Coordinates of C-alpha atoms in Angstrom, one line a residue:
Chain O
M1 CA 133.7 78.4 98.0
T2 CA 135.3 77.8 101.3
R3 CA 135.9 81.5 101.7
R4 CA 132.3 82.3 101.0
G5 CA 131.2 79.6 103.4
L6 CA 133.4 81.2 106.1
S7 CA 132.2 84.7 105.5
A8 CA 128.5 83.4 105.6
A9 CA 129.3 81.7 108.9
A10 CA 130.9 84.9 110.2
L11 CA 127.8 86.9 109.2
L12 CA 125.4 84.5 110.8
A13 CA 127.4 83.9 114.0
P14 CA 126.3 86.9 116.1
A15 CA 122.6 86.4 115.5
T16 CA 122.9 82.6 116.1
L17 CA 124.8 83.1 119.3
L18 CA 122.3 85.6 120.5
V19 CA 119.4 83.3 119.8
V20 CA 121.0 80.3 121.4
A21 CA 122.1 82.3 124.5
T22 CA 118.8 84.1 125.0
L23 CA 116.1 81.8 123.6
V24 CA 117.2 78.2 123.1
A25 CA 119.1 77.8 126.4
P26 CA 116.4 79.2 128.6
L27 CA 113.8 77.0 126.7
V28 CA 115.8 73.9 127.3
L29 CA 116.2 74.8 131.0
L30 CA 112.5 75.5 131.3
F31 CA 111.6 72.2 129.6
R32 CA 113.8 70.5 132.1
Y33 CA 112.0 72.3 135.0
S34 CA 108.7 71.2 133.6
L35 CA 109.7 67.6 134.2
N36 CA 110.5 68.3 137.8
R37 CA 108.2 67.8 140.8
F38 CA 106.8 70.7 142.8
V39 CA 106.6 70.2 146.5
P40 CA 105.1 73.1 148.4
G41 CA 107.6 74.6 150.8
E42 CA 110.5 72.9 149.0
F43 CA 110.2 74.8 145.7
M44 CA 111.4 72.4 143.0
V45 CA 112.5 68.7 143.4
E46 CA 114.7 67.1 140.8
A47 CA 112.7 64.5 139.0
V48 CA 111.8 63.2 135.5
T49 CA 108.0 63.0 135.6
A50 CA 105.1 63.8 133.3
A51 CA 102.9 64.8 136.2
N52 CA 102.8 68.5 135.4
Y53 CA 101.5 67.7 131.8
I54 CA 99.1 65.1 133.1
K55 CA 97.7 67.7 135.6
F56 CA 97.1 70.2 132.8
F57 CA 95.3 67.7 130.5
T58 CA 93.2 66.2 133.2
D59 CA 92.1 69.4 135.0
P60 CA 89.1 71.0 133.3
Y61 CA 90.0 74.4 134.6
Y62 CA 93.3 74.6 132.7
L63 CA 91.7 73.1 129.6
A64 CA 89.1 75.8 129.8
V65 CA 91.8 78.4 130.0
L66 CA 93.5 77.0 126.9
G67 CA 90.1 76.9 125.1
T68 CA 89.4 80.5 126.0
T69 CA 92.9 81.5 124.8
L70 CA 92.4 79.7 121.5
W71 CA 89.0 81.0 120.6
V72 CA 89.8 84.5 121.7
S73 CA 93.0 84.4 119.6
L74 CA 91.2 83.0 116.5
L75 CA 88.4 85.6 116.8
V76 CA 90.9 88.4 117.3
T77 CA 92.8 87.1 114.2
V78 CA 89.7 87.0 112.0
I79 CA 88.6 90.5 113.2
C80 CA 92.0 91.9 112.5
L81 CA 92.2 90.4 109.0
V82 CA 88.7 91.5 108.1
A83 CA 89.2 95.0 109.5
G84 CA 92.8 95.3 108.4
F85 CA 92.6 94.2 104.8
P86 CA 90.6 97.1 103.4
A87 CA 92.8 99.6 105.2
A88 CA 95.9 97.8 104.0
L89 CA 94.6 97.7 100.4
F90 CA 93.8 101.4 100.6
L91 CA 97.3 102.2 101.9
A92 CA 98.9 100.0 99.2
R93 CA 96.9 101.5 96.3
T94 CA 96.5 105.2 97.3
R95 CA 98.2 107.8 95.3
T96 CA 97.8 110.6 97.8
R97 CA 100.8 112.5 98.9
F98 CA 99.8 112.0 102.5
K99 CA 100.6 108.2 102.2
S100 CA 103.6 108.3 104.6
L101 CA 101.4 110.3 107.1
L102 CA 98.7 107.6 106.9
I103 CA 101.3 104.9 107.5
L104 CA 102.6 106.8 110.4
A105 CA 99.0 107.0 111.8
V106 CA 98.9 103.2 111.6
V107 CA 102.2 102.8 113.4
L108 CA 101.4 105.5 116.0
P109 CA 99.6 103.2 118.5
L110 CA 102.8 101.1 118.7
F111 CA 104.5 104.0 120.4
V112 CA 102.3 103.3 123.4
G113 CA 103.0 100.2 125.4
N114 CA 100.3 97.5 125.8
A115 CA 99.8 98.1 129.5
V116 CA 99.4 101.8 129.0
R117 CA 97.0 101.2 126.2
A118 CA 95.0 98.8 128.3
A119 CA 94.8 101.4 131.1
G120 CA 93.4 103.8 128.5
W121 CA 90.7 101.2 127.6
M122 CA 89.9 100.9 131.3
V123 CA 89.1 104.6 131.4
A124 CA 86.9 104.2 128.3
F125 CA 85.1 101.0 129.3
G126 CA 84.3 101.7 133.0
Q127 CA 80.8 102.1 134.4
K128 CA 81.4 105.9 134.4
G129 CA 83.8 105.6 131.5
V130 CA 83.9 107.6 128.2
I131 CA 81.8 105.1 126.2
N132 CA 79.0 104.9 128.8
A133 CA 79.1 108.7 129.3
I134 CA 78.7 109.3 125.5
L135 CA 76.0 106.7 125.0
G136 CA 74.2 108.0 128.1
G137 CA 74.6 111.6 127.1
L138 CA 73.1 110.8 123.7
G139 CA 70.2 109.1 125.4
L140 CA 70.9 105.7 123.7
I141 CA 71.2 103.9 127.0
T142 CA 69.6 104.5 130.5
T143 CA 71.7 102.1 132.6
P144 CA 75.5 101.8 131.9
I145 CA 76.5 98.8 129.7
E146 CA 79.0 96.3 131.2
I147 CA 82.1 96.3 129.0
M148 CA 84.9 96.4 131.6
Y149 CA 86.0 92.9 132.7
T150 CA 84.2 91.1 129.9
T151 CA 85.5 89.0 127.1
T152 CA 84.4 91.7 124.7
A153 CA 86.7 94.2 126.5
V154 CA 89.6 91.8 126.1
I155 CA 88.9 91.1 122.5
I156 CA 88.6 94.9 121.7
G157 CA 91.9 95.4 123.6
I158 CA 93.9 92.8 121.8
V159 CA 92.5 93.7 118.4
A160 CA 93.6 97.3 119.0
V161 CA 97.1 96.0 119.9
N162 CA 97.4 93.7 116.9
L163 CA 95.7 95.7 114.2
P164 CA 98.8 97.8 113.3
F165 CA 100.9 94.7 112.8
V166 CA 98.3 93.1 110.6
V167 CA 97.8 96.3 108.5
L168 CA 101.5 96.8 108.0
T169 CA 102.1 93.2 107.1
L170 CA 99.3 93.1 104.6
Q171 CA 100.1 96.4 103.1
S172 CA 103.7 95.4 102.4
V173 CA 102.5 92.3 100.5
L174 CA 99.6 94.1 98.7
E175 CA 102.2 96.7 97.5
G176 CA 103.8 94.0 95.5
I177 CA 100.6 92.9 93.7
D178 CA 100.1 94.3 90.3
P179 CA 96.8 96.1 90.0
A180 CA 96.5 95.3 86.3
P181 CA 94.9 91.8 86.7
E182 CA 92.2 93.4 88.7
E183 CA 91.5 95.8 85.9
A184 CA 91.5 92.9 83.5
A185 CA 88.9 91.2 85.8
L186 CA 86.7 94.3 85.9
S187 CA 86.8 94.6 82.0
L188 CA 85.9 90.9 81.8
G189 CA 82.7 91.6 83.7
A190 CA 83.6 90.9 87.3
R191 CA 82.0 93.3 89.8
P192 CA 84.3 94.9 92.4
F193 CA 83.6 92.3 95.1
A194 CA 84.1 89.3 92.7
T195 CA 87.3 90.9 91.5
W196 CA 88.6 91.2 95.0
W197 CA 87.5 87.6 95.9
L198 CA 88.7 85.9 92.7
V199 CA 91.8 88.0 91.8
T200 CA 93.1 90.1 94.7
L201 CA 92.6 87.8 97.6
P202 CA 94.2 84.7 96.1
Q203 CA 97.3 86.6 95.2
A204 CA 97.3 88.1 98.7
V205 CA 97.1 84.6 100.4
P206 CA 100.8 84.6 101.5
G207 CA 100.4 88.0 103.1
V208 CA 97.1 87.1 104.8
L209 CA 98.8 84.0 106.1
A210 CA 101.8 85.9 107.4
A211 CA 99.6 88.6 109.0
G212 CA 97.2 86.0 110.4
V213 CA 100.0 84.0 112.0
L214 CA 101.6 87.1 113.5
C215 CA 98.4 88.2 114.9
F216 CA 97.5 84.7 116.2
I217 CA 100.8 84.3 118.0
L218 CA 100.6 87.8 119.6
A219 CA 97.0 87.0 120.8
M220 CA 97.9 83.6 122.2
N221 CA 100.6 85.2 124.3
A222 CA 98.8 88.4 125.2
Y223 CA 99.4 89.2 128.9
A224 CA 98.8 92.9 129.8
T225 CA 95.5 93.2 128.0
P226 CA 93.7 90.1 129.4
V227 CA 95.0 91.0 132.9
L228 CA 93.9 94.6 132.9
L229 CA 90.7 94.4 130.8
G230 CA 89.5 90.8 131.7
G231 CA 89.6 91.1 135.4
P232 CA 90.2 88.3 137.9
S233 CA 87.6 85.8 136.5
F234 CA 88.7 86.0 132.9
Q235 CA 91.8 83.7 132.3
M236 CA 94.1 83.3 129.3
M237 CA 97.2 81.2 129.1
A238 CA 100.0 83.8 129.5
P239 CA 98.6 85.4 132.7
V240 CA 98.2 81.9 134.1
V241 CA 101.8 81.0 133.3
A242 CA 102.9 84.2 135.0
N243 CA 100.7 83.5 138.0
E244 CA 102.2 80.0 138.5
I245 CA 105.7 81.1 138.3
L246 CA 105.5 84.5 140.1
Q247 CA 102.7 83.9 142.7
Q248 CA 102.7 80.2 143.3
S249 CA 106.5 79.7 142.7
N250 CA 105.5 76.6 140.9
W251 CA 108.2 76.6 138.2
P252 CA 107.6 73.0 137.1
F253 CA 103.9 73.5 136.3
G254 CA 104.6 77.0 134.9
G255 CA 107.1 75.4 132.6
A256 CA 104.6 72.7 131.6
L257 CA 102.0 75.4 130.8
S258 CA 104.5 77.4 128.7
F259 CA 105.3 74.3 126.6
V260 CA 101.7 73.5 126.1
L261 CA 101.0 77.1 125.0
M262 CA 104.1 77.0 122.7
A263 CA 103.2 73.6 121.2
V264 CA 99.6 74.5 120.5
T265 CA 100.6 77.8 118.9
L266 CA 103.3 76.2 116.8
T267 CA 101.1 73.3 115.7
L268 CA 98.3 75.6 114.6
T269 CA 100.7 77.9 112.8
A270 CA 102.3 74.9 111.0
A271 CA 98.8 73.5 110.1
A272 CA 97.6 76.8 108.7
N273 CA 100.8 77.0 106.6
L274 CA 100.3 73.5 105.2
I275 CA 96.6 73.9 104.5
V276 CA 97.1 77.2 102.7
A277 CA 100.2 76.0 100.8
R278 CA 98.3 73.1 99.5
R279 CA 95.1 75.0 98.7
Y280 CA 96.8 77.9 96.9
R281 CA 100.1 76.4 95.7
V282 CA 102.0 79.3 97.2
Chain A
M1 CA 81.4 94.2 67.3
S2 CA 80.5 97.8 67.3
T3 CA 81.5 101.4 66.6
V4 CA 83.1 103.7 69.2
T5 CA 82.3 107.4 69.4
L6 CA 84.0 110.0 71.5
E7 CA 82.4 113.4 71.6
A8 CA 84.4 116.3 73.2
V9 CA 85.8 114.0 75.8
S10 CA 88.1 115.7 78.4
K11 CA 89.9 114.7 81.5
H12 CA 91.1 117.3 84.0
Y13 CA 93.1 116.7 87.2
G14 CA 92.6 119.8 89.1
D15 CA 94.0 122.5 86.8
A16 CA 96.0 120.1 84.7
V17 CA 94.4 119.0 81.5
A18 CA 95.2 115.4 80.6
V19 CA 92.9 115.1 77.6
A20 CA 91.3 118.1 75.9
R21 CA 88.0 117.7 74.0
V22 CA 88.9 114.6 71.9
D23 CA 86.5 113.7 69.1
L24 CA 86.9 110.3 67.5
D25 CA 84.7 108.0 65.4
V26 CA 85.9 104.4 65.1
A27 CA 84.1 102.5 62.4
Q28 CA 83.0 98.9 62.7
G29 CA 86.0 96.6 62.1
E30 CA 88.5 99.5 62.0
L31 CA 91.9 99.5 63.9
V32 CA 92.6 103.0 65.2
V33 CA 95.9 103.8 66.8
L34 CA 96.4 106.5 69.4
L35 CA 100.0 107.6 69.0
G36 CA 102.0 110.0 70.9
P37 CA 104.9 110.5 73.4
S38 CA 104.3 109.6 77.1
G39 CA 102.0 112.0 78.8
C40 CA 100.2 113.0 75.6
G41 CA 96.9 111.7 76.9
K42 CA 96.6 108.6 74.8
T43 CA 96.5 106.1 77.7
T44 CA 94.1 108.3 79.6
T45 CA 91.8 108.3 76.6
L46 CA 92.0 104.5 76.3
R47 CA 91.3 104.1 80.0
M48 CA 88.3 106.4 79.7
I49 CA 86.9 104.2 77.0
A50 CA 87.6 101.1 79.2
G51 CA 85.9 102.8 82.1
F52 CA 88.8 103.0 84.6
I53 CA 89.0 106.8 84.4
E54 CA 85.9 108.9 84.5
A55 CA 85.7 111.6 81.9
T56 CA 85.4 115.1 83.2
S57 CA 83.2 116.0 80.4
G58 CA 82.0 114.7 77.0
T59 CA 80.2 111.5 75.8
I60 CA 81.6 108.0 75.1
R61 CA 79.4 105.7 73.0
I62 CA 79.9 102.1 72.1
G63 CA 77.6 101.4 69.2
A64 CA 74.4 103.4 70.1
R65 CA 74.9 102.8 73.9
D66 CA 76.1 105.8 76.0
V67 CA 78.7 104.2 78.3
T68 CA 80.1 107.4 79.7
N69 CA 79.0 106.7 83.3
D70 CA 79.1 102.8 83.1
P71 CA 81.5 101.0 85.3
P72 CA 84.1 98.8 83.4
Y73 CA 82.3 95.6 84.1
R74 CA 79.2 96.7 82.1
R75 CA 81.0 98.0 79.0
N76 CA 81.8 94.7 77.3
V77 CA 85.2 95.7 76.1
G78 CA 88.2 93.4 75.6
L79 CA 91.3 94.7 77.2
V80 CA 94.9 93.7 76.5
F81 CA 97.7 95.2 78.7
Q82 CA 101.3 96.0 78.2
N83 CA 102.3 93.6 81.1
Y84 CA 99.8 90.9 80.0
A85 CA 97.9 91.2 83.4
L86 CA 97.1 87.5 83.4
F87 CA 95.7 86.0 86.6
P88 CA 98.9 84.5 88.0
H89 CA 97.1 81.9 90.2
L90 CA 94.9 80.6 87.5
T91 CA 95.7 78.2 84.6
V92 CA 95.6 79.4 81.0
F93 CA 92.2 77.7 80.6
E94 CA 90.8 79.4 83.7
N95 CA 92.2 82.8 82.6
V96 CA 90.4 82.6 79.3
A97 CA 87.3 81.1 81.0
F98 CA 87.1 84.0 83.5
G99 CA 84.9 86.4 81.5
L100 CA 82.6 83.5 80.4
R101 CA 82.2 82.4 84.0
R102 CA 81.2 86.0 85.0
R103 CA 78.6 85.8 82.2
K104 CA 77.2 82.5 83.6
V105 CA 77.9 80.6 80.4
A106 CA 77.2 76.9 80.7
E107 CA 80.2 74.7 81.5
A108 CA 80.1 72.8 78.2
D109 CA 80.0 76.0 76.2
I110 CA 82.9 77.4 78.3
A111 CA 85.0 74.4 77.5
R112 CA 84.2 74.7 73.8
R113 CA 84.7 78.5 73.5
V114 CA 87.9 78.5 75.6
A115 CA 89.3 75.8 73.4
S116 CA 88.5 77.5 70.2
A117 CA 89.9 80.9 71.6
L118 CA 93.1 79.1 72.5
E119 CA 93.2 77.4 69.0
M120 CA 92.8 80.8 67.5
V121 CA 96.1 82.1 69.1
Q122 CA 97.8 78.7 68.5
L123 CA 98.0 77.8 72.2
G124 CA 95.5 74.9 72.4
A125 CA 98.1 72.6 73.9
L126 CA 99.1 74.8 76.8
A127 CA 95.6 75.2 78.5
Q128 CA 96.7 73.7 81.8
R129 CA 99.9 75.7 82.2
L130 CA 100.2 78.6 84.6
P131 CA 101.1 82.0 83.2
R132 CA 104.6 82.0 84.8
Q133 CA 105.4 78.8 82.9
M134 CA 105.1 80.6 79.6
S135 CA 107.1 83.1 77.5
G136 CA 106.1 86.7 77.2
G137 CA 104.8 86.2 73.7
Q138 CA 102.7 83.2 74.8
Q139 CA 101.3 85.2 77.7
Q140 CA 100.3 88.1 75.5
R141 CA 98.5 85.6 73.2
V142 CA 96.6 84.2 76.2
A143 CA 95.6 87.7 77.1
L144 CA 94.3 88.2 73.6
A145 CA 92.3 85.0 73.7
R146 CA 91.0 86.0 77.1
A147 CA 89.9 89.4 75.8
L148 CA 88.3 88.0 72.6
V149 CA 86.5 85.0 74.0
I150 CA 83.8 87.2 75.6
E151 CA 83.0 88.6 72.1
P152 CA 83.6 92.2 73.2
D153 CA 82.0 95.2 71.4
V154 CA 85.5 96.8 71.1
L155 CA 89.0 95.6 71.6
L156 CA 91.3 97.9 73.5
L157 CA 95.1 97.3 73.3
D158 CA 97.3 99.3 75.7
E159 CA 100.9 99.1 74.4
P160 CA 100.5 95.4 73.8
L161 CA 103.9 94.9 72.3
S162 CA 106.1 97.0 74.4
N163 CA 107.2 94.3 76.8
L164 CA 108.2 91.9 74.0
D165 CA 111.6 91.6 72.4
A166 CA 112.1 92.5 68.8
K167 CA 111.4 89.1 67.2
L168 CA 108.3 88.3 69.3
R169 CA 107.0 91.8 68.8
Q170 CA 106.9 91.1 65.1
D171 CA 105.1 87.8 65.5
V172 CA 102.5 89.1 68.0
R173 CA 101.9 92.2 65.8
V174 CA 101.1 90.0 62.8
E175 CA 99.0 87.8 65.0
I176 CA 96.9 90.7 66.3
R177 CA 96.5 92.2 62.9
R178 CA 95.5 88.9 61.4
L179 CA 92.8 88.3 64.1
Q180 CA 91.6 91.8 64.0
Q181 CA 91.1 91.7 60.3
S182 CA 89.7 88.2 60.0
L183 CA 87.2 88.7 62.9
G184 CA 86.4 92.3 61.9
L185 CA 87.3 93.6 65.4
T186 CA 86.7 97.2 66.1
T187 CA 90.0 98.0 67.8
I188 CA 91.7 100.9 69.5
M189 CA 95.4 100.6 70.3
V190 CA 97.7 102.8 72.2
T191 CA 101.4 103.0 71.4
H192 CA 104.3 105.3 71.5
D193 CA 106.0 103.4 68.7
Q194 CA 105.4 105.1 65.3
E195 CA 106.5 102.2 63.3
E196 CA 104.1 99.9 65.1
A197 CA 101.3 102.5 64.6
M198 CA 102.1 102.9 60.9
T199 CA 102.2 99.1 60.2
M200 CA 99.1 98.2 62.2
G201 CA 96.7 101.0 62.1
D202 CA 93.9 101.7 59.5
R203 CA 93.9 105.2 61.0
L204 CA 96.2 107.0 63.3
V205 CA 95.4 109.6 65.9
V206 CA 98.5 111.6 66.8
M207 CA 98.2 113.2 70.2
S208 CA 100.3 115.7 72.1
G209 CA 99.7 117.6 75.3
G210 CA 96.2 116.2 75.6
L211 CA 95.2 117.4 72.2
V212 CA 94.6 115.5 69.0
Q213 CA 97.2 116.9 66.6
Q214 CA 96.0 115.0 63.5
T215 CA 93.8 112.0 62.6
G216 CA 94.3 110.2 59.3
S217 CA 95.6 107.1 57.5
P218 CA 99.3 106.3 57.9
R219 CA 99.9 107.5 54.4
A220 CA 98.1 110.8 54.9
L221 CA 100.0 111.5 58.1
Y222 CA 103.3 110.7 56.5
Q223 CA 102.8 112.6 53.3
R224 CA 100.7 115.5 54.5
P225 CA 101.4 116.0 58.3
A226 CA 99.2 118.8 59.7
N227 CA 102.0 120.4 61.7
R228 CA 105.6 120.1 62.8
F229 CA 104.8 117.9 65.7
V230 CA 103.1 115.3 63.6
A231 CA 105.8 115.5 60.9
G232 CA 108.5 115.0 63.6
F233 CA 106.8 112.1 65.3
V234 CA 105.8 110.1 62.3
G235 CA 109.0 109.3 60.4
R236 CA 112.3 111.2 60.1
S237 CA 112.1 114.8 58.8
N238 CA 114.0 117.9 57.8
F239 CA 112.5 121.2 58.8
L240 CA 113.6 124.5 57.1
D241 CA 112.3 127.8 58.3
G242 CA 111.4 130.5 55.8
R243 CA 108.3 131.5 53.9
A244 CA 106.1 130.2 51.1
T245 CA 106.3 132.1 47.8
G246 CA 103.7 131.9 45.1
S247 CA 105.6 129.1 43.3
G248 CA 107.5 127.4 46.1
F249 CA 109.5 128.3 49.2
V250 CA 112.5 130.3 50.2
T251 CA 114.5 129.4 53.3
K252 CA 115.9 132.0 55.8
S253 CA 119.3 131.5 54.2
G254 CA 117.9 132.2 50.8
W255 CA 117.6 128.8 49.2
Q256 CA 114.8 129.0 46.7
L257 CA 112.8 125.9 46.0
R258 CA 110.1 125.3 43.4
A259 CA 107.0 123.3 44.3
D260 CA 104.5 121.7 42.0
H261 CA 101.7 122.5 44.4
D262 CA 100.5 125.4 46.6
L263 CA 102.3 125.6 50.0
G264 CA 99.7 128.1 51.3
A265 CA 101.1 130.4 54.0
A266 CA 103.7 127.9 55.3
G267 CA 106.4 129.2 57.5
T268 CA 108.2 125.9 57.7
L269 CA 109.2 123.5 54.9
M270 CA 109.3 119.8 55.6
L271 CA 111.3 117.4 53.5
R272 CA 111.5 113.6 54.1
P273 CA 115.1 112.4 54.0
E274 CA 114.4 109.7 51.5
A275 CA 112.6 112.1 49.1
I276 CA 115.8 114.1 48.5
Q277 CA 117.8 112.7 45.6
V278 CA 121.6 112.6 45.5
G279 CA 122.9 114.0 42.2
T280 CA 121.8 116.7 39.8
G281 CA 119.0 116.9 37.2
G282 CA 116.0 118.8 38.6
P283 CA 114.8 122.3 39.4
N284 CA 115.8 122.4 43.1
E285 CA 119.6 121.6 43.1
A286 CA 122.0 122.4 45.9
S287 CA 125.5 121.3 46.7
G288 CA 127.1 120.8 50.1
T289 CA 129.5 118.9 52.3
V290 CA 128.8 115.6 54.1
E291 CA 129.2 116.2 57.8
D292 CA 128.3 112.8 59.1
V293 CA 127.5 109.3 57.7
T294 CA 125.3 106.8 59.6
Y295 CA 124.8 103.4 58.2
L296 CA 121.2 102.2 58.7
G297 CA 121.3 99.0 56.8
A298 CA 118.6 99.5 54.1
A299 CA 119.9 103.1 53.7
T300 CA 122.7 105.4 54.7
E301 CA 121.8 108.6 56.5
L302 CA 124.0 111.5 55.3
S303 CA 124.1 114.8 57.3
V304 CA 124.7 117.4 54.7
R305 CA 125.5 121.1 55.3
L306 CA 124.5 123.0 52.1
D307 CA 126.8 125.7 50.9
G308 CA 124.0 128.2 51.5
G309 CA 124.0 127.3 55.2
D310 CA 120.9 125.0 55.4
F311 CA 121.3 121.6 56.9
L312 CA 119.6 118.4 55.6
F313 CA 119.4 114.6 56.5
V314 CA 119.4 112.6 53.3
H315 CA 118.7 108.8 53.0
E316 CA 120.7 107.3 50.2
T317 CA 119.6 103.7 49.4
V318 CA 122.7 102.8 47.4
D319 CA 125.7 102.3 49.5
A320 CA 128.1 104.8 47.8
G321 CA 130.8 104.6 50.5
R322 CA 130.7 108.3 51.2
S323 CA 132.7 109.7 54.1
R324 CA 132.9 112.8 56.2
G325 CA 134.0 115.9 54.2
D326 CA 132.9 114.6 50.8
R327 CA 131.3 117.1 48.5
I328 CA 127.8 116.1 47.3
A329 CA 125.1 117.4 45.0
L330 CA 121.4 117.1 46.0
T331 CA 118.1 117.6 44.2
V332 CA 114.7 118.1 45.8
P333 CA 111.8 117.0 43.5
P334 CA 109.1 119.7 43.4
A335 CA 106.5 117.1 44.7
A336 CA 108.5 116.5 47.8
L337 CA 108.0 119.9 49.3
V338 CA 105.5 119.9 52.3
G339 CA 104.5 123.2 53.7
L340 CA 103.7 123.5 57.5
S341 CA 102.1 126.5 59.0
D342 CA 103.8 126.1 62.4

């Protein structure tokens, strides 16, 4: 018993130390900073004040940024789940010998960094970009449509970044679901959509939750995509945090923003887990 | 309930033939067993009847209705799977009610019909359980209730006993047969277990390599197998190569046996181990040496090398305490000779 306890401790120690050193300690430090006072010219003044948090919750600009971040992240999550589920189900159920190639095709976009991918979208979305050129060439539009520097561009960009994660997460869960109950449902008179809705989806709930949470967290913290595709007037939380810390050198307020972002993300994730766990007894 | 008719039903995967021109008539209230080793095409045939696999050619009829191109949800078949395939997230009640809800049956009727279906499989008290809280035997009985409550035209059983241990297998087998006979269910069952097939089936269809080898009652298949494959698959057998003579059979090593019936142009002689008698006193006597003894409980299997060179398995029902190397005399009754053409 004691020996087993010791060896477990030995196995867990490296990861624990790494997490404490690289995550917990900086977070504690950042939280401490968020309680400091910012005096322009003097950088950061030691204090214990809630002023930075009060500033966030009383300034409509920052609340609007949080609002944008939330609804963009939720929309991205819904789009990724809706678009990713059929693909994941196909990957999980296919008997083709090209399955590993198909999975590779899903993973392939991850080989390209977010910033590079966003740069690619800039080429596609611009006034004289690929999309406008094609639509114009086909005679479908006469004046170029505005995609670049719109919310639509940001949503498309983040969906493209997150979709592989969602598909892979869903696929691994769907692999473990026995297809026989679906056949039972069909034989009992359920049409394919009813079968999916009543039999496949309820069994896939833990996977949908995991994929959704992953996607939501990634979207809430998206940085490169909103900066590059959203342009200067479109603001999400992560770029604003970076701006406060890097441009304004306002570490206390940047710290407060970070903790608000983290708290909101964690709260919604926990709430989703609770609601789903209660509803589906998973 | 209804009849099922298969006319020249085939399934090809590219060049590979999974099922080759199967013809089958299942009468109202009959239990037909598709029997064969894995890969023989029995499961593919069942899945074509259920509608999960599209037939490459041929016609499948349920009653007078041509269902060849119907999707599974329009066929009105009850299906029972090897691994139960219950809906894991639904209670026993909701599992059984599933098919009725799809048919928009009124709530009061659902409650009544589900209750009586669960009564029928003696699980009335467990309606609010989840499948994972039940034993394998109970789960398979729920699956049976779920398949029967929709009053299907035909009941399809896909290896329904294979996941159960020996004792439960016996119980569920009796249960299925009892319900099938009392409700007059037209039933098609797939199994690789010949004992299961023999004890449950009104009629057996032995398949191999996608082809139907023989169709007939368990008795007919056992006593008059059409070929060596059927004889070998249904029960234990001895095969002796040689040729039929006018009055019997002569083996390659020269053992002459007399038959009381015509063996045709048989090139193989089949003898059931239990049909061979130990001792003398008939026309077809031979003596030999016991090479091995296997105690089977109800009988003892003796491996006997005849002095002429032929080899036979013999089942002796009295425990004579024989051992390796003992001398033994055998007699083959003329009625026991079965001639096979291949």
